[in-house]
Coordinates of C-alpha atoms in Angstrom, one line a residue:
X1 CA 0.0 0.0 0.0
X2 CA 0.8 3.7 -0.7
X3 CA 2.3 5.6 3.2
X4 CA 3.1 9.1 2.9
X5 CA 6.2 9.4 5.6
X6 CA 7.9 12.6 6.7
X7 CA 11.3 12.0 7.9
X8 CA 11.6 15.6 10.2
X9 CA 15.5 15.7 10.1
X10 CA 16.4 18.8 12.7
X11 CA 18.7 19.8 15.2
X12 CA 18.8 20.2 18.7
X13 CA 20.6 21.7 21.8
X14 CA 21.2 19.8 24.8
X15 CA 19.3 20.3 27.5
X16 CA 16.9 22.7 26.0
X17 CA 13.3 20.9 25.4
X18 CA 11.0 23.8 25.4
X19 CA 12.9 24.9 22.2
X20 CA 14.0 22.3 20.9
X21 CA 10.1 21.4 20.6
X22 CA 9.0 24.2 19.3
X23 CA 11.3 24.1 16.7
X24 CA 10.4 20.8 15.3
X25 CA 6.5 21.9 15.9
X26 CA 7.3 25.2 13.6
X27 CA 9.3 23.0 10.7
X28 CA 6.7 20.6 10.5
X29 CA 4.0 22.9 10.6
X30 CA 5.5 24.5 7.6
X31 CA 6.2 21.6 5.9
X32 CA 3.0 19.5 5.9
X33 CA 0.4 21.3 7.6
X34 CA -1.3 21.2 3.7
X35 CA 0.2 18.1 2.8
X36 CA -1.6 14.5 4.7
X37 CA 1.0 12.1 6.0
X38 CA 0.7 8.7 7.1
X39 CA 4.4 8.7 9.3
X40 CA 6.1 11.6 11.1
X41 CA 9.5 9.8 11.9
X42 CA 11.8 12.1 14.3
X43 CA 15.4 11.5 15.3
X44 CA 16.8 9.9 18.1
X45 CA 17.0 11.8 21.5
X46 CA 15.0 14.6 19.5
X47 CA 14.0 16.9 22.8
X48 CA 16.8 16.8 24.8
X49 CA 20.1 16.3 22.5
X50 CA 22.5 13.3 22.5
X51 CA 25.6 14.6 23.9
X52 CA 25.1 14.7 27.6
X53 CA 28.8 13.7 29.6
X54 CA 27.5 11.7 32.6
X55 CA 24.6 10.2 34.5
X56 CA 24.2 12.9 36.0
X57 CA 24.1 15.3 33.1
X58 CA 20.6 13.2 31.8
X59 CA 19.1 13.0 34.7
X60 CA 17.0 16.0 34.7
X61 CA 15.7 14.8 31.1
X62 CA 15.0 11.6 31.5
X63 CA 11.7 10.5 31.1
X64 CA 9.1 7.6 32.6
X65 CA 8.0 4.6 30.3
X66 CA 6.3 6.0 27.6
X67 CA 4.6 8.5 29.6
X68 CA 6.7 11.9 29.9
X69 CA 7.2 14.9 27.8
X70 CA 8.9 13.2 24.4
X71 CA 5.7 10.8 24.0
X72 CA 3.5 13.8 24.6
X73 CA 4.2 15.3 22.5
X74 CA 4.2 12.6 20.1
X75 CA 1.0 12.1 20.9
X76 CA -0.4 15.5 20.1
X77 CA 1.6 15.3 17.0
X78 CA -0.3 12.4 15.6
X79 CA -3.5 13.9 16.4
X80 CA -3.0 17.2 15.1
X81 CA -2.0 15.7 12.2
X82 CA -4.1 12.4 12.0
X83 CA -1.1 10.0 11.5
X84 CA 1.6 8.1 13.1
X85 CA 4.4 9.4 14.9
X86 CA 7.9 7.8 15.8
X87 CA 10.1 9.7 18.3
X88 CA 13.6 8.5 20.4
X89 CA 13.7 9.9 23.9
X90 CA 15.5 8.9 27.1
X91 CA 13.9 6.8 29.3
X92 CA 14.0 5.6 32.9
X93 CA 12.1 2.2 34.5
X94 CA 13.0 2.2 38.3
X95 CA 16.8 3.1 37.9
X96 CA 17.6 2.2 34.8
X97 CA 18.3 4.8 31.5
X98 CA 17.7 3.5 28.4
X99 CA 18.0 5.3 24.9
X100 CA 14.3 4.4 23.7
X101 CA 11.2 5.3 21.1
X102 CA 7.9 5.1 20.7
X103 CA 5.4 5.1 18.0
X104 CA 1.7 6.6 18.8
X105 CA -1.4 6.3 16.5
X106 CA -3.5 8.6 15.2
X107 CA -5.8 8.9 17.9
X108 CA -2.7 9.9 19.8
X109 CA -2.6 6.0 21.7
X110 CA 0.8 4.6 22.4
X111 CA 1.4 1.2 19.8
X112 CA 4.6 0.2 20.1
X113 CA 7.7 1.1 22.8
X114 CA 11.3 0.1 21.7
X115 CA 14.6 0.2 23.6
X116 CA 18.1 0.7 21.7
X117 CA 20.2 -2.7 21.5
X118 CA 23.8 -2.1 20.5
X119 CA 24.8 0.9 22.7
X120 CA 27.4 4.1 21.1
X121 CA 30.0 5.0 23.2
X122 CA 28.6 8.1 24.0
X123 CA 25.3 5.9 24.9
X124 CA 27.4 4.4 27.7
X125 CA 29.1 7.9 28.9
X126 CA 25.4 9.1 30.0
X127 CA 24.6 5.8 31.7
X128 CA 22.4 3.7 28.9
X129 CA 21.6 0.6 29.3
X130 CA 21.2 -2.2 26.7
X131 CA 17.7 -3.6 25.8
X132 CA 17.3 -6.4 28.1
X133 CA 14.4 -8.2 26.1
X134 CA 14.2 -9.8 22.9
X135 CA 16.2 -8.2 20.4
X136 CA 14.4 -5.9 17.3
X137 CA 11.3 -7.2 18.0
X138 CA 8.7 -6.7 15.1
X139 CA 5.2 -5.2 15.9
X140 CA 2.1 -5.1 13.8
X141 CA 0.0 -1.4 13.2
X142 CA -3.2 -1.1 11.3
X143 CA -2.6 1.0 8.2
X144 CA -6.1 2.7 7.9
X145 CA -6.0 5.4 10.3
X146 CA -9.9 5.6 10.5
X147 CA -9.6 2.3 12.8
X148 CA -8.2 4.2 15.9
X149 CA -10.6 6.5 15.4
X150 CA -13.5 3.9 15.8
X151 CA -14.6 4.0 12.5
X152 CA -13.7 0.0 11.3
X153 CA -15.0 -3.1 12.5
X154 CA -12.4 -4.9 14.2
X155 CA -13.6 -7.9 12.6
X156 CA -12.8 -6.6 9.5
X157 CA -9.7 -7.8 7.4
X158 CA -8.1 -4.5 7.7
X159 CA -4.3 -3.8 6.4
X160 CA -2.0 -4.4 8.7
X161 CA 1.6 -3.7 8.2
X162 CA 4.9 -5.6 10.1
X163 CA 7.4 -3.5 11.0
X164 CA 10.2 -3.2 13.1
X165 CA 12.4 0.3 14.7
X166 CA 16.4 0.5 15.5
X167 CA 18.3 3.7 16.8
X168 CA 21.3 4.4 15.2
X169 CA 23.6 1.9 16.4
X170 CA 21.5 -0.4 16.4
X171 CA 22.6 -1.2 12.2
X172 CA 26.3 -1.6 13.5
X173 CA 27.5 -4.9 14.7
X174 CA 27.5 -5.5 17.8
X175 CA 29.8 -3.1 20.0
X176 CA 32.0 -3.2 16.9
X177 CA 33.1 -6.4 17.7
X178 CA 30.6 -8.7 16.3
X179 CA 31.5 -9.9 12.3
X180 CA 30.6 -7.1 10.0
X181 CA 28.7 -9.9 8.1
X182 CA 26.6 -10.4 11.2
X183 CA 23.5 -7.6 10.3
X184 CA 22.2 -8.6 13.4
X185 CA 19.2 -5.9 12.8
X186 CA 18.7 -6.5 9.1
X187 CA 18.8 -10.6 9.8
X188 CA 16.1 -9.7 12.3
X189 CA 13.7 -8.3 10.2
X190 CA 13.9 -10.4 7.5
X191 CA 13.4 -13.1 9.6
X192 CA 10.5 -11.9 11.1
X193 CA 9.3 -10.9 7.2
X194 CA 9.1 -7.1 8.3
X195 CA 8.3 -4.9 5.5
X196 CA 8.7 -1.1 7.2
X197 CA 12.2 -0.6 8.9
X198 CA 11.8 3.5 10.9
X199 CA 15.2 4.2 12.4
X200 CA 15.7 7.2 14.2
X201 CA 19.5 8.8 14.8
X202 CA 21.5 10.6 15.6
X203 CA 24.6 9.4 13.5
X204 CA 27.9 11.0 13.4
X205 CA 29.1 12.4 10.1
X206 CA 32.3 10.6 8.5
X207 CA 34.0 13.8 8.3
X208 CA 34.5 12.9 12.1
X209 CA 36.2 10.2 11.5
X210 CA 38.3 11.7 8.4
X211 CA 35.8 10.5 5.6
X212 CA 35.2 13.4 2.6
X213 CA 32.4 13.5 0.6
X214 CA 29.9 16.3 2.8
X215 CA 29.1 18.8 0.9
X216 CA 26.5 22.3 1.9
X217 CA 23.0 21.2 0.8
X218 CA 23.9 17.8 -0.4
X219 CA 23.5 14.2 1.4
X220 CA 26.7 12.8 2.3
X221 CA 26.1 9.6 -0.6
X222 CA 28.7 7.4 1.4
X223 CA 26.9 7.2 4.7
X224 CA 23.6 6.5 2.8
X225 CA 25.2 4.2 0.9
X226 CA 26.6 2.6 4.3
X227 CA 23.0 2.6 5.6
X228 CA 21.9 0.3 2.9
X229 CA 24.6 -1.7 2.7
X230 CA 23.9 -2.7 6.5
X231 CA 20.4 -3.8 5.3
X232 CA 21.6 -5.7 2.4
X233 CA 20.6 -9.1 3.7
X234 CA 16.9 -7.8 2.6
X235 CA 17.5 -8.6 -0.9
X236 CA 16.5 -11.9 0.3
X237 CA 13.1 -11.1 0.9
X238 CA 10.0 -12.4 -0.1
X239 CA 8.4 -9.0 -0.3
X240 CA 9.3 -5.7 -0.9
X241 CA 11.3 -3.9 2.3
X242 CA 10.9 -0.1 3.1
X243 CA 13.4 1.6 5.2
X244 CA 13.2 5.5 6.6
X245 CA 15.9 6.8 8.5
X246 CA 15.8 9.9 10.2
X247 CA 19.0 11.4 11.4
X248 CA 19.5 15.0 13.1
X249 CA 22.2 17.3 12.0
X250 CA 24.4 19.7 13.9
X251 CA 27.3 19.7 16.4
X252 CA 27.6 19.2 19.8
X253 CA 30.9 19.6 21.3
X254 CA 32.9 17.8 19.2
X255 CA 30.1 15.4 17.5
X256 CA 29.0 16.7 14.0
X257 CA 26.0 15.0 12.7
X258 CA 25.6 13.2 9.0
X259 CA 22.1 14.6 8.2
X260 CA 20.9 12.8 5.0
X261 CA 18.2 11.2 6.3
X262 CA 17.3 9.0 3.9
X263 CA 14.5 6.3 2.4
X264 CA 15.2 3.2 -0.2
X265 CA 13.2 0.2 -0.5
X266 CA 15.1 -3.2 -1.2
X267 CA 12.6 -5.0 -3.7
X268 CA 13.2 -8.4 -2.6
X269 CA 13.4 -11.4 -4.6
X270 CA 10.8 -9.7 -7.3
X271 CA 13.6 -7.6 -8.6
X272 CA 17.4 -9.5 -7.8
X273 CA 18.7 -7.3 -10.7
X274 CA 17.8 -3.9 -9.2
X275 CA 17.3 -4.7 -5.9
X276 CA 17.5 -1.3 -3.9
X277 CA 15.2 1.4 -4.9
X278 CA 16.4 5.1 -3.5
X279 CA 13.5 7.4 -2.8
X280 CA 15.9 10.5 -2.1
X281 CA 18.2 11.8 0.6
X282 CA 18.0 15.3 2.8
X283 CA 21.2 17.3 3.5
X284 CA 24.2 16.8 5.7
X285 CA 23.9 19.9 7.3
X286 CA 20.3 21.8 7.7
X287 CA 17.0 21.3 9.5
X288 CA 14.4 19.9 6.9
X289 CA 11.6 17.8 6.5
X290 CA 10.7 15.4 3.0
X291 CA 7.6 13.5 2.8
X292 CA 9.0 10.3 0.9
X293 CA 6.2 8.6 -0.9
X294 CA 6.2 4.8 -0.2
X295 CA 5.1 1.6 -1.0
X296 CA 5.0 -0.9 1.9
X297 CA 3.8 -4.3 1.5
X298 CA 0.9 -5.1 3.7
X299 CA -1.7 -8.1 4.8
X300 CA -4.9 -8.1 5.9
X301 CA -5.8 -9.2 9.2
X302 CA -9.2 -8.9 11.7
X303 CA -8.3 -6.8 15.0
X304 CA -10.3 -8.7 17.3
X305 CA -9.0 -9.7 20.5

């Protein structure tokens, strides 16, 4: 089925939520308030920055179970704007940080809460800890948003779509020191015949790490390209794959931010001679929002309990 989503690539300063939110409510009010979208995907950490140096630092920001400020206003986003929404925030359970997301529906209900698997250094600096359940787990949303609005018999075979989240790291091998081969993430969701991937970031650029190739107003092409070639064990899917990431862009401290937030669609075993499909890329190095249009395989299933 056709999905409109809005990958809402901005920046953000530590610390400062107030404005950090009302910058992302005044670039995607200008951006789609006249154009429907199925998906608002954020970045990782969007509220509060990424770049916090101890425990102690986050602390002030961190947030209950899919219940503070960050899923609030997640919550009002989808129903201002009648669709999904996907947003990374910090979270605490009892005494424990993780870097987290969650995706709310339409009606502005909480569907699906993820915690980040393979942990960043910087992750660990501020006291993260690893998701200590089941690794990438898949979920399952109802496409039609008039069903959380009351409107559908859930004993109707409505469309239904598998998909599955990661933040950042999360497409890296393990702490860097599982087997590049490994694509613990990608293997995940092909085995679990996933056919939306949303990843929010917040992914360094490679000019940090003396790559070249980031240019004003331009996508750096060999981190995208890096992002799809840490999904490439989807080319051995049965059905088509969509993937949306949505990175931030920026520096704090000494971290500069890739931008280029990004969608493709690996076609699967339908198409092994073109199998990756590029929908377009943002910049390295602006605030920006782009509405990819995308087709994302779904089934039809009853919603009865």
């Amino acid at each position: 089925m056709h999905l409109r989503i809005a990958a809402v690539q901005t920046t953000a300063v530590v610390g400062q939520v107030k404005s950090n939110m009302a910058n992302i409510s005044k670039l995607v009010a200008s951006s789609i308030a006249r154009t429907p979208v199925d998906i608002l995907l954020l970045p990782e950490l969007a509220l509060t920055g990424y770049n916090f140096k101890s425990p102690g630092a986050i602390e002030p920001f961190l947030e209950p179970t899919a219940a503070g400020t960050s899923t609030e206003f997640a919550r009002s986003l989808s129903k201002k704007y009648n669709c999904f929404t996907l947003i990374g925030y910090p979270e605490k359970e009892k005494s424990i940080t993780y870097n987290a997301a969650v995706f709310t529906s339409p009606a502005g209900d909480v569907l699906h809460h993820y915690r980040k698997c393979h942990l960043y250094e910087t992750d660990e600096v501020w006291g993260c800890s690893e998701n200590p359940g089941p690794k990438f787990e898949s979920f399952k949303f109802v496409a039609d948003k008039e069903y959380y609005h009351g409107q559908k018999d859930p004993h109707e075979k409505l469309p239904t779509i598998t998909a599955s989240t990661g933040i950042c790291m999360d497409l890296n091998p393990y702490k860097f020191e599982a087997p590049f081969t490994a694509f613990e993430m990608a293997r995940s969701c092909l085995a679990n015949g996933v056919s939306l991937i949303l990843c929010p970031m917040a992914w360094l650029s490679i000019t940090a790490v003396g790559g070249t190739n980031r240019h004003p107003n331009q996508p750096e092409t060999d981190t995208v390209g890096y992002w799809i070639q840490r999904f490439s064990p989807l080319v051995e899917s049965e059905h088509p794959v969509a993937v949306v990431t949505c990175n931030r862009v920026g520096q704090e401290d000494n971290l500069l931010f890739a931008g280029s937030s990004a969608a493709f669609t690996f076609e699967g075993k339908r198409n092994p001679t073109n199998p990756v499909k590029i929908a377009g890329a943002l910049p390295c190095d602006q605030p920006a929002v782009r509405v990819f249009e995308m087709e994302v395989a779904e089934t039809y299933e009853t919603q009865e309990k």
